[in-house]
Coordinates of C-alpha atoms in Angstrom, one line a residue:
Chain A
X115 CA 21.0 -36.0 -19.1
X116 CA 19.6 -36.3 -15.8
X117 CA 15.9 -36.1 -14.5
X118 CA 15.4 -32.1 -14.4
X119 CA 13.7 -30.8 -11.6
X120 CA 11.5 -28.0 -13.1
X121 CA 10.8 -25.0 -10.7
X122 CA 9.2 -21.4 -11.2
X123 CA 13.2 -20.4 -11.5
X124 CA 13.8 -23.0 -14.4
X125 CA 14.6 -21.0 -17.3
X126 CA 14.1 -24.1 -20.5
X127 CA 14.9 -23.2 -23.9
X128 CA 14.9 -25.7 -27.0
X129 CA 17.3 -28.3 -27.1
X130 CA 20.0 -27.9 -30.2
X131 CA 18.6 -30.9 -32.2
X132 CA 15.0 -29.2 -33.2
X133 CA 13.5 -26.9 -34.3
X134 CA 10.2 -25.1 -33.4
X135 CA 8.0 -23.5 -35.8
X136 CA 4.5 -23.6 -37.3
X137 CA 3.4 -25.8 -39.9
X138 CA 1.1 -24.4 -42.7
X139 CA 0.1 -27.6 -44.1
X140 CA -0.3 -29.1 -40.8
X141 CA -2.4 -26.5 -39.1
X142 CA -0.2 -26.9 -35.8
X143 CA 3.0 -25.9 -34.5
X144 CA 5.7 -28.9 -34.8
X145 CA 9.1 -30.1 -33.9
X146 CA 11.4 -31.1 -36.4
X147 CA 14.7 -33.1 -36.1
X148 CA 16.7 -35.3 -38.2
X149 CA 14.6 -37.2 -40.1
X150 CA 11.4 -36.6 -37.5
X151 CA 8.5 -34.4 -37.2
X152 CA 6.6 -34.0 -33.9
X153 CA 3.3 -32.6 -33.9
X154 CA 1.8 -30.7 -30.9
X155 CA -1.5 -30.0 -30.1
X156 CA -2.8 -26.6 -29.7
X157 CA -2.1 -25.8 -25.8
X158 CA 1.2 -27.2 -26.4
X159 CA 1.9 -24.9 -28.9
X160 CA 0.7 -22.4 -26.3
X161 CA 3.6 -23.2 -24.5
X162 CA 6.1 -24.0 -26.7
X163 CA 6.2 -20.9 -28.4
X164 CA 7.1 -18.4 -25.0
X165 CA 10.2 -20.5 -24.3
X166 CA 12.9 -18.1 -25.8
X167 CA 15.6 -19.1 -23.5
X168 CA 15.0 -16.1 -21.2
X169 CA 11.5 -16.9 -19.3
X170 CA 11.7 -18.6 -16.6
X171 CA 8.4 -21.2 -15.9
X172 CA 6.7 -18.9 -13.4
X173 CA 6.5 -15.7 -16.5
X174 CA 5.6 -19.0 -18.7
X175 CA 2.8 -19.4 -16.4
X176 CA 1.8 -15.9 -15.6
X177 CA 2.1 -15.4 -19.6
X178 CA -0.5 -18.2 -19.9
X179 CA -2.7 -17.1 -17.5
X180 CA -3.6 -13.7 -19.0
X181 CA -3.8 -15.2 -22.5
X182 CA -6.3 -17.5 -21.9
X183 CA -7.8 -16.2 -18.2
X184 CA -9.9 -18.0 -15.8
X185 CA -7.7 -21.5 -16.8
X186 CA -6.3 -23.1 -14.3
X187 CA -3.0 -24.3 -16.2
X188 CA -0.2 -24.2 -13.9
X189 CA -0.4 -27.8 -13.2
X190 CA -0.5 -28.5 -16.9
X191 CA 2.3 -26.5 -17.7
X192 CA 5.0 -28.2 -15.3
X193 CA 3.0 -31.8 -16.8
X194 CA 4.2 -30.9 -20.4
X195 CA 7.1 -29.1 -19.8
X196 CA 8.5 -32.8 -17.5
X197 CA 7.2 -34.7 -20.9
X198 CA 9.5 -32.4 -23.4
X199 CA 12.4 -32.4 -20.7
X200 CA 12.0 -36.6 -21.1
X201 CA 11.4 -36.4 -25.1
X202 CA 15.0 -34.2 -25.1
X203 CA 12.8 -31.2 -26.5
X204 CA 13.8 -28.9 -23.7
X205 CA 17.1 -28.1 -22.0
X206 CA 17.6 -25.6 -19.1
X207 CA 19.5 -22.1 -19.8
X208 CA 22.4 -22.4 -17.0
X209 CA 21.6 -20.6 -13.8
X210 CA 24.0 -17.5 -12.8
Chain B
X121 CA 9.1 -40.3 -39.9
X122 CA 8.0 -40.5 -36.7
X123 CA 4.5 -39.2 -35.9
X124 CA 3.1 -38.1 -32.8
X125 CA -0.7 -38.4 -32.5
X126 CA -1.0 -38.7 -36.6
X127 CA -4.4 -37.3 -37.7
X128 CA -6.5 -38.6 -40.6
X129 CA -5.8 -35.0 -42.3
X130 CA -2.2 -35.9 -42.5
X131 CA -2.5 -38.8 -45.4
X132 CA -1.3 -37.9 -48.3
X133 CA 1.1 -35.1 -47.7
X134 CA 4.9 -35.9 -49.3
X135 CA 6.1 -35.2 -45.6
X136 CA 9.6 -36.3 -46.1
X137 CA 11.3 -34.9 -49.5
X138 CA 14.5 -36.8 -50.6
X139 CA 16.8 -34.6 -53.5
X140 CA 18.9 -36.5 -55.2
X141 CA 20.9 -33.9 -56.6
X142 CA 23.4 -36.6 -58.9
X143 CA 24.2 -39.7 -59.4
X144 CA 28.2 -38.8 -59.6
X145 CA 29.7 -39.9 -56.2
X146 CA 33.7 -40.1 -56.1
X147 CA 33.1 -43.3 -54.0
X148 CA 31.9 -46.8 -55.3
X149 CA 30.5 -48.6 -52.7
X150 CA 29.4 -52.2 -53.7
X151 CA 26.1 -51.7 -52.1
X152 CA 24.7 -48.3 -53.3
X153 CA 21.3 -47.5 -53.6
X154 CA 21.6 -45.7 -56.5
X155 CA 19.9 -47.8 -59.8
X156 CA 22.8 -50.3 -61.7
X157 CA 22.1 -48.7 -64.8
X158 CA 22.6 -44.9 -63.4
X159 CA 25.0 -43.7 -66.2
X160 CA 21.6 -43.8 -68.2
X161 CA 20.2 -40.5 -66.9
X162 CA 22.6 -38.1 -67.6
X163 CA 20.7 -34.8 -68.0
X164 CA 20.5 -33.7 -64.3
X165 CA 17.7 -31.2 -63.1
X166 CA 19.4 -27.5 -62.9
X167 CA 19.4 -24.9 -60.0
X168 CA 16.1 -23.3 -60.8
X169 CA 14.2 -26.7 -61.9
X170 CA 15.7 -27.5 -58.3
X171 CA 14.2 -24.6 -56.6
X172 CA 10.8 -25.2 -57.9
X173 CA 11.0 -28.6 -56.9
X174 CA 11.7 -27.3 -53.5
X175 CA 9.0 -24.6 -53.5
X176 CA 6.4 -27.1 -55.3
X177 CA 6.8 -30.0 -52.7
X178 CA 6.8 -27.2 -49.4
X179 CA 3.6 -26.1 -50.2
X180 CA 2.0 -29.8 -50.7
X181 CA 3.7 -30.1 -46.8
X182 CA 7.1 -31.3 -47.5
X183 CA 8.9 -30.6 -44.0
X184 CA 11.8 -32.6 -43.9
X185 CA 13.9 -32.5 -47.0
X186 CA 17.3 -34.7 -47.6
X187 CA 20.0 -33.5 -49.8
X188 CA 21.5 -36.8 -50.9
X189 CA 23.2 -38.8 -54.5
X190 CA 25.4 -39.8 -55.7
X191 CA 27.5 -37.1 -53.9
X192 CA 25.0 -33.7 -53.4
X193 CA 28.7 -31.8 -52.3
X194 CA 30.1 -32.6 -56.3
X195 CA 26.9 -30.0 -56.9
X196 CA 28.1 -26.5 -56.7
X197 CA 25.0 -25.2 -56.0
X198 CA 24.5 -27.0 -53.0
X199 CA 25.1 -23.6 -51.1
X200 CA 22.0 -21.8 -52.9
X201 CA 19.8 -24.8 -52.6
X202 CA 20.4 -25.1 -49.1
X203 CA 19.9 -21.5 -48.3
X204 CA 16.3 -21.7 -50.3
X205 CA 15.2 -24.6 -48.5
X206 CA 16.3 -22.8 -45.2
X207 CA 13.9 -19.4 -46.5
X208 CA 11.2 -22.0 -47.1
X209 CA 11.0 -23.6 -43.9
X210 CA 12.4 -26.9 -44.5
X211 CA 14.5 -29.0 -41.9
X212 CA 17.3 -30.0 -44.1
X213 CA 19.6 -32.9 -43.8
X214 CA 22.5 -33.1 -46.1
X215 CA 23.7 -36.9 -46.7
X216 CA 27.4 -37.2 -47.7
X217 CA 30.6 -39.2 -47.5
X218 CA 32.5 -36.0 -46.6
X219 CA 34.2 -36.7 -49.9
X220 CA 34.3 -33.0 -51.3
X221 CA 34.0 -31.2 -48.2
X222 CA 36.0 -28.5 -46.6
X223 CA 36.2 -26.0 -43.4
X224 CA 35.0 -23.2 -46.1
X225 CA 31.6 -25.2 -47.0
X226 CA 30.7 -26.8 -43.7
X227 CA 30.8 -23.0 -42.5
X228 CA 29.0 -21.6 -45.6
X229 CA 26.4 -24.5 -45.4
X230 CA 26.5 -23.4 -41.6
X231 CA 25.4 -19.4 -42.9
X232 CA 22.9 -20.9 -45.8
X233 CA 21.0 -22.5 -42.6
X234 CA 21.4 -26.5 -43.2
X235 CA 20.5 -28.4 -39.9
X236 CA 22.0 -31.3 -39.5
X237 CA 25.0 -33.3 -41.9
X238 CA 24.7 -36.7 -42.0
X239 CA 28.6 -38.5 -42.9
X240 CA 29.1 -42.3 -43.8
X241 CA 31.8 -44.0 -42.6
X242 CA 31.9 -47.7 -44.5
X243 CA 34.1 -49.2 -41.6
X244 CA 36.1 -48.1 -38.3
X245 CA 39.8 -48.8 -39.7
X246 CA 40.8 -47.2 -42.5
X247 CA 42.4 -50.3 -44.9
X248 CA 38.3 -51.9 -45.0
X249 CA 37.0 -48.4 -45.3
X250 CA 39.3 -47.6 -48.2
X251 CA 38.6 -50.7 -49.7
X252 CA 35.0 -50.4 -49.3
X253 CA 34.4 -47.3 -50.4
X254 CA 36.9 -47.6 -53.5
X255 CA 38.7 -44.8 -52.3
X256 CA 41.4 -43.1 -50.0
X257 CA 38.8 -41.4 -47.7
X258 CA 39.2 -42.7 -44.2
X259 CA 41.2 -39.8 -42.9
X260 CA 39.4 -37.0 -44.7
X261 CA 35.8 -38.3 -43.1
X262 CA 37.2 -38.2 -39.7
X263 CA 38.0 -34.9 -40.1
X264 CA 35.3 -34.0 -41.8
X265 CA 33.3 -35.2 -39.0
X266 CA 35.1 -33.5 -36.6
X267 CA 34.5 -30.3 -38.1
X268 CA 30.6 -31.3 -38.5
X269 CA 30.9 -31.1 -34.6
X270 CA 33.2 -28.1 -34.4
X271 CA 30.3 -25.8 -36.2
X272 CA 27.8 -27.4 -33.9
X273 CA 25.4 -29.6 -35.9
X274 CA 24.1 -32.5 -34.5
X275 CA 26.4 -35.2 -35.1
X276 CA 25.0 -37.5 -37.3
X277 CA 26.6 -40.9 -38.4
X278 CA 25.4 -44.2 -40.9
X279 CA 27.6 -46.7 -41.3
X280 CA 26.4 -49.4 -43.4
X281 CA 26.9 -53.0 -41.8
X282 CA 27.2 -56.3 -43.9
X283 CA 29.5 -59.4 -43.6
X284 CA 32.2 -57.7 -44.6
X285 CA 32.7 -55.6 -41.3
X286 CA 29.8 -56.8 -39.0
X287 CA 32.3 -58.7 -36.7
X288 CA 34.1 -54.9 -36.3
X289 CA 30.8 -53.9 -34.9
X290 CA 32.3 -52.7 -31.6
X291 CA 35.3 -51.1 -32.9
X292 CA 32.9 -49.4 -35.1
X293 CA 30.7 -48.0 -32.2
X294 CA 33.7 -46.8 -30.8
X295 CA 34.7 -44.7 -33.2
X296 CA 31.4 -43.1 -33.3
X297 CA 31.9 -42.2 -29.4
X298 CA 35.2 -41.1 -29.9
X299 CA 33.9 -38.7 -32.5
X300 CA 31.2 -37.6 -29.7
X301 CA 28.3 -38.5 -32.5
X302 CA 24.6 -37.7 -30.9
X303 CA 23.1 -40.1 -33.2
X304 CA 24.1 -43.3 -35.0
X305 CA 22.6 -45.4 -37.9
X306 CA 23.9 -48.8 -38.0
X307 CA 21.7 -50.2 -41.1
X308 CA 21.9 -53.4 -42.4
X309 CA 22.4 -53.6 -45.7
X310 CA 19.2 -53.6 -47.7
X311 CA 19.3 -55.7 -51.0
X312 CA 18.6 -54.1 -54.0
X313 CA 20.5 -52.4 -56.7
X314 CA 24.4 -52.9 -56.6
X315 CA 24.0 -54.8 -53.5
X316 CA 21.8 -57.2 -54.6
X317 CA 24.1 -58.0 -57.0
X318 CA 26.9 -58.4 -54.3
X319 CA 24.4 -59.9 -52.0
X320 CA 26.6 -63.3 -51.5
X321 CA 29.5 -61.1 -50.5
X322 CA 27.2 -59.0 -48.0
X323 CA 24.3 -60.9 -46.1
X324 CA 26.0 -61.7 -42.8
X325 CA 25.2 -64.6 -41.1
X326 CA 22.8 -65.4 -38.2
X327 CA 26.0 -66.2 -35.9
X328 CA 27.7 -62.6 -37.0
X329 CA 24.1 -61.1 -36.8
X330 CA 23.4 -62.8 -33.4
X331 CA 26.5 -61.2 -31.8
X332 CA 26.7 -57.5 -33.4
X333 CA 22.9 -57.0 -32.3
X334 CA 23.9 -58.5 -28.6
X335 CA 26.9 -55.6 -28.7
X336 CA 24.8 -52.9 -29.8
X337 CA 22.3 -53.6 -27.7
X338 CA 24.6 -52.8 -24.8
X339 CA 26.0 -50.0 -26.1
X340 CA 22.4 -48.5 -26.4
X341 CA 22.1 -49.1 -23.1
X342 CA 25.8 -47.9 -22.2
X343 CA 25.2 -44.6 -24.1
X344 CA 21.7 -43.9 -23.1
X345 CA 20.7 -40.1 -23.1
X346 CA 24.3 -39.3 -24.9
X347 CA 24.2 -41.1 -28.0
X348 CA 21.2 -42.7 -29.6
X349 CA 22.0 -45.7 -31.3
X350 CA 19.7 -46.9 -34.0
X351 CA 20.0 -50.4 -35.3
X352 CA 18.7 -51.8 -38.5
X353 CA 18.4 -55.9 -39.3
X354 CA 18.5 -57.0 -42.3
X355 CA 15.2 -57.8 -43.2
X356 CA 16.0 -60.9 -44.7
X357 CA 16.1 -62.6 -41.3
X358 CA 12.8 -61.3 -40.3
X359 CA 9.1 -62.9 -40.3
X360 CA 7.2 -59.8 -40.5
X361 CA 7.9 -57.3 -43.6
X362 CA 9.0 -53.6 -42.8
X363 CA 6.6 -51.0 -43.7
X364 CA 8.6 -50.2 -46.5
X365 CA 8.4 -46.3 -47.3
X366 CA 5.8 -45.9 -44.8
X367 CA 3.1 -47.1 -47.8
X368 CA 3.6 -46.7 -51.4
X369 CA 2.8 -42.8 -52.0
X370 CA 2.1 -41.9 -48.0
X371 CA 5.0 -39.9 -47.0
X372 CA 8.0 -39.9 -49.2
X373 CA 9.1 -38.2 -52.0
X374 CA 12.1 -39.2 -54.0
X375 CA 12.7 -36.4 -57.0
X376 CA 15.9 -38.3 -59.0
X377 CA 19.1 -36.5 -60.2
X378 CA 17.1 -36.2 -63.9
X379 CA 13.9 -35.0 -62.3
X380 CA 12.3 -38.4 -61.9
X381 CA 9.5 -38.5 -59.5
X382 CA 9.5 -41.6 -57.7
X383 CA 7.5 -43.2 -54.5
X384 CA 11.1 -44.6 -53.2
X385 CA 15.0 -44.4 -54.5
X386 CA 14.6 -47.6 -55.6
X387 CA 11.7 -48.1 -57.6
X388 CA 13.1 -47.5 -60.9
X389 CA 14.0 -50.9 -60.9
X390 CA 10.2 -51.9 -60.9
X391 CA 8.8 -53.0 -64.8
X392 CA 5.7 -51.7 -66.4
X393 CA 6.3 -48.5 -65.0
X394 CA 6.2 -44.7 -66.3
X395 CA 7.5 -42.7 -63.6
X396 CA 6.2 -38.7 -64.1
X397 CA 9.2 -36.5 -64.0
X398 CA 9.1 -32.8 -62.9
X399 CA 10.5 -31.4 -66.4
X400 CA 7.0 -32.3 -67.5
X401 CA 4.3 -32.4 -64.7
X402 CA 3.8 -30.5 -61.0
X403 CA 4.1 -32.2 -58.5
X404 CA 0.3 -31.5 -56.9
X405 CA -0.2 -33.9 -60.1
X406 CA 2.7 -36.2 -59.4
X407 CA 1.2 -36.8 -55.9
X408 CA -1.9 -36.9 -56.0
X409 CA -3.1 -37.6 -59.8
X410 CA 0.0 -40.1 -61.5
X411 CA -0.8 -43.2 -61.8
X412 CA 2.7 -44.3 -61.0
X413 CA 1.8 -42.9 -57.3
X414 CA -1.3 -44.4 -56.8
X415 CA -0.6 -47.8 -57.9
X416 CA 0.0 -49.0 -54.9
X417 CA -1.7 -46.7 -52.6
X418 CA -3.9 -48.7 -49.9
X419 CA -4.9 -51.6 -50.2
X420 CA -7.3 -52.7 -53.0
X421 CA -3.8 -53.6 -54.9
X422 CA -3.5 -56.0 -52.7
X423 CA -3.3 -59.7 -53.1
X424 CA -3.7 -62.6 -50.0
X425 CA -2.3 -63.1 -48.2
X426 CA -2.3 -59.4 -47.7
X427 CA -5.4 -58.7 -48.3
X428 CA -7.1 -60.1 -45.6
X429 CA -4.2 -59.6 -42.9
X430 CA -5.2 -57.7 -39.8
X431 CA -1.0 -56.4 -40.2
X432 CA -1.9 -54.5 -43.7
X433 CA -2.1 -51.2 -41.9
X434 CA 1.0 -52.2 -39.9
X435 CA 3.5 -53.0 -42.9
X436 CA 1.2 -52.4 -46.2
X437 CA 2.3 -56.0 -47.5
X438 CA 6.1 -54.7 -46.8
X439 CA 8.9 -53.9 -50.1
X440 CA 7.1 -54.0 -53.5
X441 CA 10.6 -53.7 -54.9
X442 CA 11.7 -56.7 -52.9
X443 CA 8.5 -58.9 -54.1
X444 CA 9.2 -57.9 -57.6
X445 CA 12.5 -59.4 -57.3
X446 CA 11.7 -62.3 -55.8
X447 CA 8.4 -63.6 -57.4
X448 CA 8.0 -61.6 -60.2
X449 CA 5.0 -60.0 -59.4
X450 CA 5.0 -56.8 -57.4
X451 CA 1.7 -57.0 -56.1
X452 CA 2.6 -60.1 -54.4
X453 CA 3.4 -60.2 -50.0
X454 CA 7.2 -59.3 -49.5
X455 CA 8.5 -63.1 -49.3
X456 CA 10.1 -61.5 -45.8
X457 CA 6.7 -62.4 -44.4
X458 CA 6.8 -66.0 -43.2
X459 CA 2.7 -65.9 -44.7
X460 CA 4.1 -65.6 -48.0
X461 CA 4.1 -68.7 -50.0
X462 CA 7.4 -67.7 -51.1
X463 CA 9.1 -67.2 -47.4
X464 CA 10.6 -70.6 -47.5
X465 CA 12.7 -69.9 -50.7
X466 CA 13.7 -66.6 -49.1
X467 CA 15.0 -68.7 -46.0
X468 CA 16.9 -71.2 -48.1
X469 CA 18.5 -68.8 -50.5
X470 CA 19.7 -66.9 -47.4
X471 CA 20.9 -70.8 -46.7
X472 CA 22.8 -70.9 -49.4
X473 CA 24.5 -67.3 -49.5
X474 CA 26.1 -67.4 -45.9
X475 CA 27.3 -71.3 -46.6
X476 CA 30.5 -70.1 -47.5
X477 CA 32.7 -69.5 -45.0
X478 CA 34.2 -65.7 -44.6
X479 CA 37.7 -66.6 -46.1
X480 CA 35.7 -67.8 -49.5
X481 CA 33.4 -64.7 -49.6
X482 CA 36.5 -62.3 -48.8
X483 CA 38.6 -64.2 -51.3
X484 CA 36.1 -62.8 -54.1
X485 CA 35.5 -59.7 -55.6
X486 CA 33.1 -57.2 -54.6
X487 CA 31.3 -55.8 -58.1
X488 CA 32.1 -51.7 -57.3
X489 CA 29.6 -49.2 -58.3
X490 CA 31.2 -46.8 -60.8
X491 CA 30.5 -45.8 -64.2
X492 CA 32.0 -48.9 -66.3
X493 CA 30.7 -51.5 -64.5
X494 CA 27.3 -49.5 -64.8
X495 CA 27.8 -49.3 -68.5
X496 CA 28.5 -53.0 -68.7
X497 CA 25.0 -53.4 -66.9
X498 CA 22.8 -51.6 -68.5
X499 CA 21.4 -53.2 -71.5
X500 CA 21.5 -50.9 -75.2
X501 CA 23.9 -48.6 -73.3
X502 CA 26.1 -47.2 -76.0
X503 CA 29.7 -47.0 -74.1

């Protein structure tokens, strides 16, 4: 795995080890692998649950902006998106 | 389990649910974690005392839930328990030797929605693995893990090290990259049960330990961000005590084969003891009302030099199994904590175990895990 760059055109879906959902008990959306549970905070969430594999990072943000308008989030989208590519969360959908 | 940015609203929740579906396992591995006296508890909980379980401990927030033994795959139903865990939103992890496994299950498994298969090997070549295990297995778990990777689940392997096959350390992380595993367990033996009973014929020395944490230490490097490797010390030849079950009652939830609730696999062995079993109580009592389950719960058990220690949050006074053993008194510090007053015997009975060289300890017999020589241990068993 190398360092992605992340770019409007980056389409990220979730890697094959976890799995995504929300969490009753918790209140919050999680991550779950073998034998590990990561918890995310609410704007996380936000942004964990458009990535379908199909949208790239600039509908991510776009998607974002009209949910919650007058944010500025762009920045803080590329900011978590670069932590879940280094946590192995996140891979990239091939281009072409 | 690890926790990102834990929250006081988490304590208490069974998190992590371990099944133990049976205690019948076609292997015998000398250092089982299974109880010595497991041909006691014969009647074993059926499919729909199963599912409740399952239902019961989801909706206390069980996430994680681990289908293990014994053998789970000599349990025919494995296929509908796997598929109800799935409906319920578990992350399931079935843990097997590959022993009773086939193309037809790992793809019906595959369809029921199980997420990861975790396979043991007990060494990399296949006379020590054999021997090991008590069975003929080598070739069938190398398939079997090939076919774990063919139906793309994370690859996930455990191969228990001891002094038996620690000096095969790199042979043995080799065969986990030639089966193109994403994540490997190398776990120290841990002394209870069988393997305390063995435990002359398993605790490697610091020499063997020195040199097998040196080589995987470079192969974590080698393999980073292809293969995690996780390695496990035995604890005997630490200072500081694990947090043993992440605190009696916090996280985990072991339901045994008969429907035994119990805080961790291995605390049947502890005297004095009525564990609640889910034939007769729910488990919202279990958890959070049984005395069994609060015994040790924070810290007002605790004695010094616990007590006062600034590390009580850290390692909540460590194993209570492993003070039991050792000083008779469960409520005691695990003696693996050099504040102990018993630390000093721990470090010269580990002395006196690895004094014999490896020709003397291979010379002698391992004591297998298998039905007659659990018979022969447990005391009033009619055979």
């Amino acid at each position: 795995m190398t360092d992605p760059l992340i770019t409007a055109d980056t389409v990220p879906r979730i890697a094959p080890l976890f799995r995504f959902q929300w969490e009753e008990a918790q209140n919050c959306h999680v991550l779950l692998y073998p034998e590990g549970m990561v918890r995310l905070s609410g704007s996380a969430g936000e942004i964990m649950r458009r990535i379908d594999g199909k949208t790239p990072v600039a509908g991510l943000v776009a998607d974002l902006s009209a949910a919650f308008p007058g944010a500025d989030l762009e920045q803080d989208v590329y900011k978590f998106l670069e932590a879940a590519y280094g946590h192995g969360w996140l891979r990239s959908v091939a281009a072409g | 389990m690890v926790m990102a940015g834990s929250a006081p609203s988490l304590q208490g929740k069974p998190l992590w649910l371990l099944a133990e579906l049976t205690y019948r396992c076609p292997l015998q591995c000398p250092y089982c974690s299974n109880p010595v006296e497991y041909t006691r508890y014969k009647d074993e909980l059926d499919t729909d005392q199963w599912i409740s379980v399952l239902r019961q401990a989801r909706k206390l927030g069980a996430a994680q839930l681990g289908f293990s033994g014994g053998e789970p795959l000599v349990r025919q139903d494995l296929e509908i328990l796997i598929a109800e865990a799935r409906r319920l939103g578990y992350y399931t992890n079935l843990i097997t030797s590959g022993v009773g496994m086939d193309e037809a299950r790992v793809a019906a498994f595959k369809e029921a929605g199980l997420d990861h298969i975790q396979i043991s090997f007990q060494a990399s070549d296949e006379e020590l693995n054999n021997y090991l295990g008590g069975t003929d297995s080598f070739a069938h778990k190398y398939e079997m893990a090939r076919m774990v990777k063919k139906y793309d689940y994370p690859m996930v392997l455990n191969i228990v090290i001891h002094r038996q096959n620690i000096d095969q350390i790199e042979d043995i992380i080799r065969m986990t990259v030639d089966l193109d595993a994403d994540y490997v367990e190398l776990a120290s033996t841990q002394y209870y049960g069988w393997s305390k009973l063995n435990a002359e014929l398993l605790l490697p020395t610091r020499e063997q330990l020195a040199r097998a944490e040196r080589i995987a230490h470079e192969y974590q490097d080698r393999m980073k961000g292809r293969m995690k490797i996780l390695y496990v010390v035995p604890d005997y030849y630490e200072t500081r005590p694990k947090a043993c079950m992440n605190g009696w009652g916090a996280v985990f939830l072991t339901i045994a084969p008969d429907g035994a609730a119990l805080p961790c696999h291995a605390a049947r062995q502890l005297p004095g003891f009525d564990f609640p079993n889910v034939k007769d109580h729910a488990i919202d009592w279990i958890w959070h009302e049984s005395p069994a389950f609060s015994r040790y719960r924070g810290f007002d058990w605790m004695q010094e030099p616990c007590r006062s220690c600034p590390d009580k949050t850290k390692d909540f006074g460590g194993c209570r199994c492993q003070a039991f053993m050792m000083t008779g008194d469960a409520t005691n510090a695990d003696p693996v904590c050099d504040k102990s007053s018993h630390h000093a015997q721990l470090v010269a009975e580990v002395d006196r175990m690895t004094a014999q060289p490896i020709e003397a300890v291979r010379a002698r017999p391992l004591l297998f895990r298998n039905p007659k020589n659990s018979r022969a241990l447990t005391p009033n068993e009619k055979a």
